[in-house]
XYZ file of C-alpha atoms in Angstrom:
297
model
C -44.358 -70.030 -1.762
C -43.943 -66.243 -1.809
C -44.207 -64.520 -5.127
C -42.384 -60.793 -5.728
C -43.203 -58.581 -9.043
C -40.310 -57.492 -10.373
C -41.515 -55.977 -13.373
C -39.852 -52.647 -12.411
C -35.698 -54.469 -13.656
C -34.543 -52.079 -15.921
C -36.725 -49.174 -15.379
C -33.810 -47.173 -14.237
C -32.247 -47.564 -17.541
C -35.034 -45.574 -18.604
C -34.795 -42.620 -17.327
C -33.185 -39.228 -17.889
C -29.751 -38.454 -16.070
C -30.076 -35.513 -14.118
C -34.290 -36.070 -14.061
C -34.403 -35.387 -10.611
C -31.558 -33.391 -8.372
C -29.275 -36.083 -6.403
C -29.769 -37.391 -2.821
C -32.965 -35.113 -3.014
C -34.606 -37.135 -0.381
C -31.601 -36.561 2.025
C -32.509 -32.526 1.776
C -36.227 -33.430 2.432
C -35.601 -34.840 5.476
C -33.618 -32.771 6.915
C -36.217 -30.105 6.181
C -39.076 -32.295 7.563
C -37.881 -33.977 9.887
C -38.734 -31.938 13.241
C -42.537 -31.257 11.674
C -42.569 -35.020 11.581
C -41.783 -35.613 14.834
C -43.936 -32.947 16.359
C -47.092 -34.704 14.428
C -50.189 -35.312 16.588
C -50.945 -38.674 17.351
C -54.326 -40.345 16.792
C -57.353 -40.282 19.435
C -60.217 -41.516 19.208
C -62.222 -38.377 19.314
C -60.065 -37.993 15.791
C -63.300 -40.627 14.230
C -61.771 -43.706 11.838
C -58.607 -42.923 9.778
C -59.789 -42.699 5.991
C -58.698 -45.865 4.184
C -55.680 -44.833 1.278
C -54.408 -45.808 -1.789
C -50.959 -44.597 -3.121
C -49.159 -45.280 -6.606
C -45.960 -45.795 -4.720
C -43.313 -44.968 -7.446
C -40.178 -46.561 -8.210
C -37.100 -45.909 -6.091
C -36.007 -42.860 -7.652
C -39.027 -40.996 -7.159
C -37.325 -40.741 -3.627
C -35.550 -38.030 -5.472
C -38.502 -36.030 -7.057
C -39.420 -33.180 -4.735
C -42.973 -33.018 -5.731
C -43.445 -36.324 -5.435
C -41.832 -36.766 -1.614
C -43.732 -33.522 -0.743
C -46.868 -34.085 -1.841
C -46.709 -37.439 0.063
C -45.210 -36.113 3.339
C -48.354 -33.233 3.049
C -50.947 -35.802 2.668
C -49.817 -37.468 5.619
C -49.271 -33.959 8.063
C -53.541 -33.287 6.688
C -54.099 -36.331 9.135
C -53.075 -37.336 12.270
C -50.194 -39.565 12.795
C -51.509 -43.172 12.798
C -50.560 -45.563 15.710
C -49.467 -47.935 13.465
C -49.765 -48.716 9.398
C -51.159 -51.944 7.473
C -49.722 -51.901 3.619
C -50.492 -54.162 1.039
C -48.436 -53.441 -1.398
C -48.412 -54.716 -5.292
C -44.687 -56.717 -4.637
C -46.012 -59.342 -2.569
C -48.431 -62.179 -3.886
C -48.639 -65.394 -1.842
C -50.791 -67.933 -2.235
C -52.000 -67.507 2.020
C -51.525 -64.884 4.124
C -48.200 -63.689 5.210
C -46.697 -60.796 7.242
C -43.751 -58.778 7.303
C -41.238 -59.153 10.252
C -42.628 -57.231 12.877
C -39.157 -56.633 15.064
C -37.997 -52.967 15.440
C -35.685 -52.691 12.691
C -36.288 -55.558 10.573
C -33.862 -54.265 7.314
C -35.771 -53.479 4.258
C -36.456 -56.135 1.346
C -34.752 -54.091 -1.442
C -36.684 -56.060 -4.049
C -35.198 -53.667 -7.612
C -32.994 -53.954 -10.128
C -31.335 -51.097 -12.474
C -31.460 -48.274 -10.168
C -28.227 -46.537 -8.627
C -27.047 -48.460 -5.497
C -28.035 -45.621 -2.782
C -31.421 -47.083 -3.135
C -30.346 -49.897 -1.161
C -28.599 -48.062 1.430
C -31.371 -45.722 2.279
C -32.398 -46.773 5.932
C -35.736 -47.119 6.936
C -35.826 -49.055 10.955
C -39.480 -48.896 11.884
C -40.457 -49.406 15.791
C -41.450 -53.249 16.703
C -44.871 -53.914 15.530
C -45.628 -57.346 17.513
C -48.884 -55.838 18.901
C -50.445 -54.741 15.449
C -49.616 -58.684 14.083
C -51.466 -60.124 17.026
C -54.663 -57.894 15.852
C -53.986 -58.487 12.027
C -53.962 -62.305 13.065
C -57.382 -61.759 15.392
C -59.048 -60.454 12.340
C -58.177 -62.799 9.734
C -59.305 -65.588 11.936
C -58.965 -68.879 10.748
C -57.020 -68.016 7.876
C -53.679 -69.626 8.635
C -50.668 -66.311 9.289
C -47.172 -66.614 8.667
C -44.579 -64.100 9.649
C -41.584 -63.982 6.802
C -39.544 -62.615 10.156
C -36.155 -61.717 7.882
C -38.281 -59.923 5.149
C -38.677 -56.512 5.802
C -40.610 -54.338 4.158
C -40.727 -54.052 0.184
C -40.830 -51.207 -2.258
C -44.104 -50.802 -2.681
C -44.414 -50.407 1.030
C -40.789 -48.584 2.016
C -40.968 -45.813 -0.422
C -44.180 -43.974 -0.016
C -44.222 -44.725 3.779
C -40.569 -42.741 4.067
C -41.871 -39.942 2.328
C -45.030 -39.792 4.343
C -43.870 -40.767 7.725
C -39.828 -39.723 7.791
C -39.294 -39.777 11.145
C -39.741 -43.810 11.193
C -41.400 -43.837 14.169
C -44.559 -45.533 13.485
C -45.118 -49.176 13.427
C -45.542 -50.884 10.070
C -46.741 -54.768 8.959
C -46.876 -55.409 5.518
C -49.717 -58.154 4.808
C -49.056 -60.116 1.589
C -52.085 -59.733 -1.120
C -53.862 -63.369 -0.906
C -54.465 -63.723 -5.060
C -54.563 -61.482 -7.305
C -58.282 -61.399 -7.733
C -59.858 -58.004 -6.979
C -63.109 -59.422 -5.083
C -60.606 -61.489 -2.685
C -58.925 -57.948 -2.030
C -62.296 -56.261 -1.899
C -63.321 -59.119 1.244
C -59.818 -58.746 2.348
C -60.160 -54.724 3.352
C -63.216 -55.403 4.386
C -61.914 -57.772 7.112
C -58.960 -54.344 7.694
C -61.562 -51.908 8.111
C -62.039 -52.185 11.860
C -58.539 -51.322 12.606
C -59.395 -47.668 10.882
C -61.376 -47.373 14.129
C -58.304 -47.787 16.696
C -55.882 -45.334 15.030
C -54.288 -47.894 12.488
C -53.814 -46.508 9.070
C -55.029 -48.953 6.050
C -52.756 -48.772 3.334
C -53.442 -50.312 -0.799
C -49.586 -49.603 -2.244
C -49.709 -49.894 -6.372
C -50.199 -47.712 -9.417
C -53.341 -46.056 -11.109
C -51.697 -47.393 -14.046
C -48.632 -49.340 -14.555
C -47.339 -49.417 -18.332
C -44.034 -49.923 -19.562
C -45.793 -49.696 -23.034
C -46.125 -46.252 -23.020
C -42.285 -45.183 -22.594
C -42.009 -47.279 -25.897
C -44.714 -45.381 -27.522
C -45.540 -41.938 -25.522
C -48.743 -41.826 -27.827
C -50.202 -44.678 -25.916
C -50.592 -42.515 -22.556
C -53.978 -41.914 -24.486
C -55.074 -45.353 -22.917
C -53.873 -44.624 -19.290
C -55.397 -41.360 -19.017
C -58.727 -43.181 -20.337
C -58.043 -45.574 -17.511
C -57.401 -42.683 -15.009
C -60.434 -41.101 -15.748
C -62.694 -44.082 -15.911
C -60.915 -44.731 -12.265
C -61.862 -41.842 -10.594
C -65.626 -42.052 -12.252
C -66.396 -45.816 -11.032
C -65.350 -44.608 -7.979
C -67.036 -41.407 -6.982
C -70.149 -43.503 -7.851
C -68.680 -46.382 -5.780
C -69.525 -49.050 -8.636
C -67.337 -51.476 -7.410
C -68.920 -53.576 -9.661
C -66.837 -51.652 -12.267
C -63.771 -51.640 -10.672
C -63.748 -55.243 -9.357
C -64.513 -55.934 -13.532
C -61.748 -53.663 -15.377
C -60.469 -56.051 -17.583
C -64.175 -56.053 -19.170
C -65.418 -52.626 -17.882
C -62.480 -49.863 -18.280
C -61.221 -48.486 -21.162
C -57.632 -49.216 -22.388
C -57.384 -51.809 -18.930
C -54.989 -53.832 -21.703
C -52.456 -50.923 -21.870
C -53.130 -49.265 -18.280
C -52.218 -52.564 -16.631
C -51.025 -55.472 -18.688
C -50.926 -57.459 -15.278
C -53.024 -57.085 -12.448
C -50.923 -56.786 -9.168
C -50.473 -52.369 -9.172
C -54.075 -52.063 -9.724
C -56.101 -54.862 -7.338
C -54.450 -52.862 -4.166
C -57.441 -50.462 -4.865
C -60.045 -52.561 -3.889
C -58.645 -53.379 -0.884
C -58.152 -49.887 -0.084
C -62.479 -49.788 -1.313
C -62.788 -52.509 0.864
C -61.354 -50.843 4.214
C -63.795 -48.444 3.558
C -66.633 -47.374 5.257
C -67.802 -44.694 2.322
C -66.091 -45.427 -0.917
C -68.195 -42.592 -2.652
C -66.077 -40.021 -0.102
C -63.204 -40.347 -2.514
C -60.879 -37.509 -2.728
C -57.774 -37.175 -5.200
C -54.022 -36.203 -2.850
C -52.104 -36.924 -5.999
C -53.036 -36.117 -9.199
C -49.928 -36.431 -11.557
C -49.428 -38.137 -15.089
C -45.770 -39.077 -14.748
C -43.780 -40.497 -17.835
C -47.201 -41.923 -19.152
C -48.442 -43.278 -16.339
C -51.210 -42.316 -13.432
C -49.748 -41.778 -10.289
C -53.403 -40.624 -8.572
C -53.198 -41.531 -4.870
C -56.699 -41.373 -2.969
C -58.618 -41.239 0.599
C -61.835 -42.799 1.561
C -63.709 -42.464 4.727
């Protein structure tokens, strides 16, 4: 039985008309587009591809500038990956699942409340049959389905068009197994091999993730608590700490209310060979909220 978050319905609603120029996303890619093709491709002599975590954004962040470019310049500081594993917060299932992995499989536009170019936006990524046979090799005995109609979700789709426009490398989205961090934790560990052969490990949620705090802007004092306590835990690499927020970080109850944006972290800690090597790419407090996006080696 496949679960989907949907606690982004009505978030639209929320937010300023005119907050971010129209159909911005069309005029970054047809800036970017020609760098994007021309990226260099992976070799090994490139060493592992660091292991990421992004706080994806909701679908109109498509249309904030900063946002798109600061994504798309992460991705140009590395090479282009052969292909891209995302777990992203929108997909809970009780086993492990994959994405359809045929060229073009159409986007799972899984959002409510937002204007309806969201869901025309195209996104048709190259077949990825050959990256499910590995993901399936390393999970071993753990049973694999492939959802082959369901393409890829939110959580995935928008910080992977921003990063890799040109839609040109492969892409399966692996469901998250529970909801409990140290089963995410053992789950990137089990992903970090692929780093080694080009593949780019991807945790897709939010550094926080509180609706709370558009309600009451003074509670953003809790999320930038969490933020901080975030990025401390791990530059020391106490995943202790981080696989224990609920009892370990300050204002966890207001940062995330539910667990889903914030357990894609320790899968990205888990795919890790150096969780200490942390660096910040995005470092943004947007309408309350944490959208800090990091690398590990």
């Amino acid at each position: 039985m496949t679960t989907v978050s949907s606690q982004n319905s009505g978030l639209g609603a929320r937010i300023p008309a005119g907050a971010y120029p129209a159909a911005a996303y069309d005029d970054h890619l047809a800036r970017v587009l020609p760098q994007a093709h021309e990226q260099r491709l992976w070799s090994p002599s490139d060493g592992p591809l660091p292991s990421l975590f992004v706080s994806h954004g909701a679908p109109f962040t498509l249309d904030d500038p900063q946002w798109i470019g600061d994504l798309f310049a992460w991705a140009q500081s590395m090479p282009k990956p052969k292909a891209v594993v995302v777990v992203s917060a929108h997909w809970e299932q009780a086993h492990a699942a994959i994405s359809g992995t045929a060229a073009g499989t159409p986007l799972y536009y899984d959002f409510s409340g937002f204007h309806p170019r969201y869901k025309t936006l195209p996104y048709a990524t190259p077949d990825a049959t050959d990256l499910a046979r590995r993901l399936k090799g390393l999970l071993g005995r753990t049973p694999v389905h492939e959802f082959s109609d369901r393409g890829l979700d939110h959580g995935a789709f928008i910080p992977l068009m921003a990063m890799y426009p040109a839609a040109d490398v492969p892409i399966v989205q692996l469901s998250m197994p529970s909801l409990d961090p140290g089963a995410l934790l053992k789950l990137g560990a089990r992903l970090r091999p692929l780093r080694d052969e080009g593949v780019l490990v991807l945790g897709s949620g939010f550094m926080t993730h509180s609706f709370a705090v558009f309600r009451s802007p003074a509670l953003a004092a809790h999320t930038v608590a969490f933020d901080e306590w975030a990025v401390d835990a791990l530059a020391r690499a106490d995943v202790d700490a981080l696989t224990d927020f609920r009892g370990k970080a300050p204002g966890a109850a207001v940062a995330h209310p539910t667990a889903e944006h914030f357990v894609p972290l320790l899968l990205s800690v888990g795919a890790a060979d150096d969780p200490a090597s942390v660096t910040s790419a995005i470092d943004r407090i947007v309408m309350g909220n944490s959208t800090r996006s990091v690398q590990m080696a």
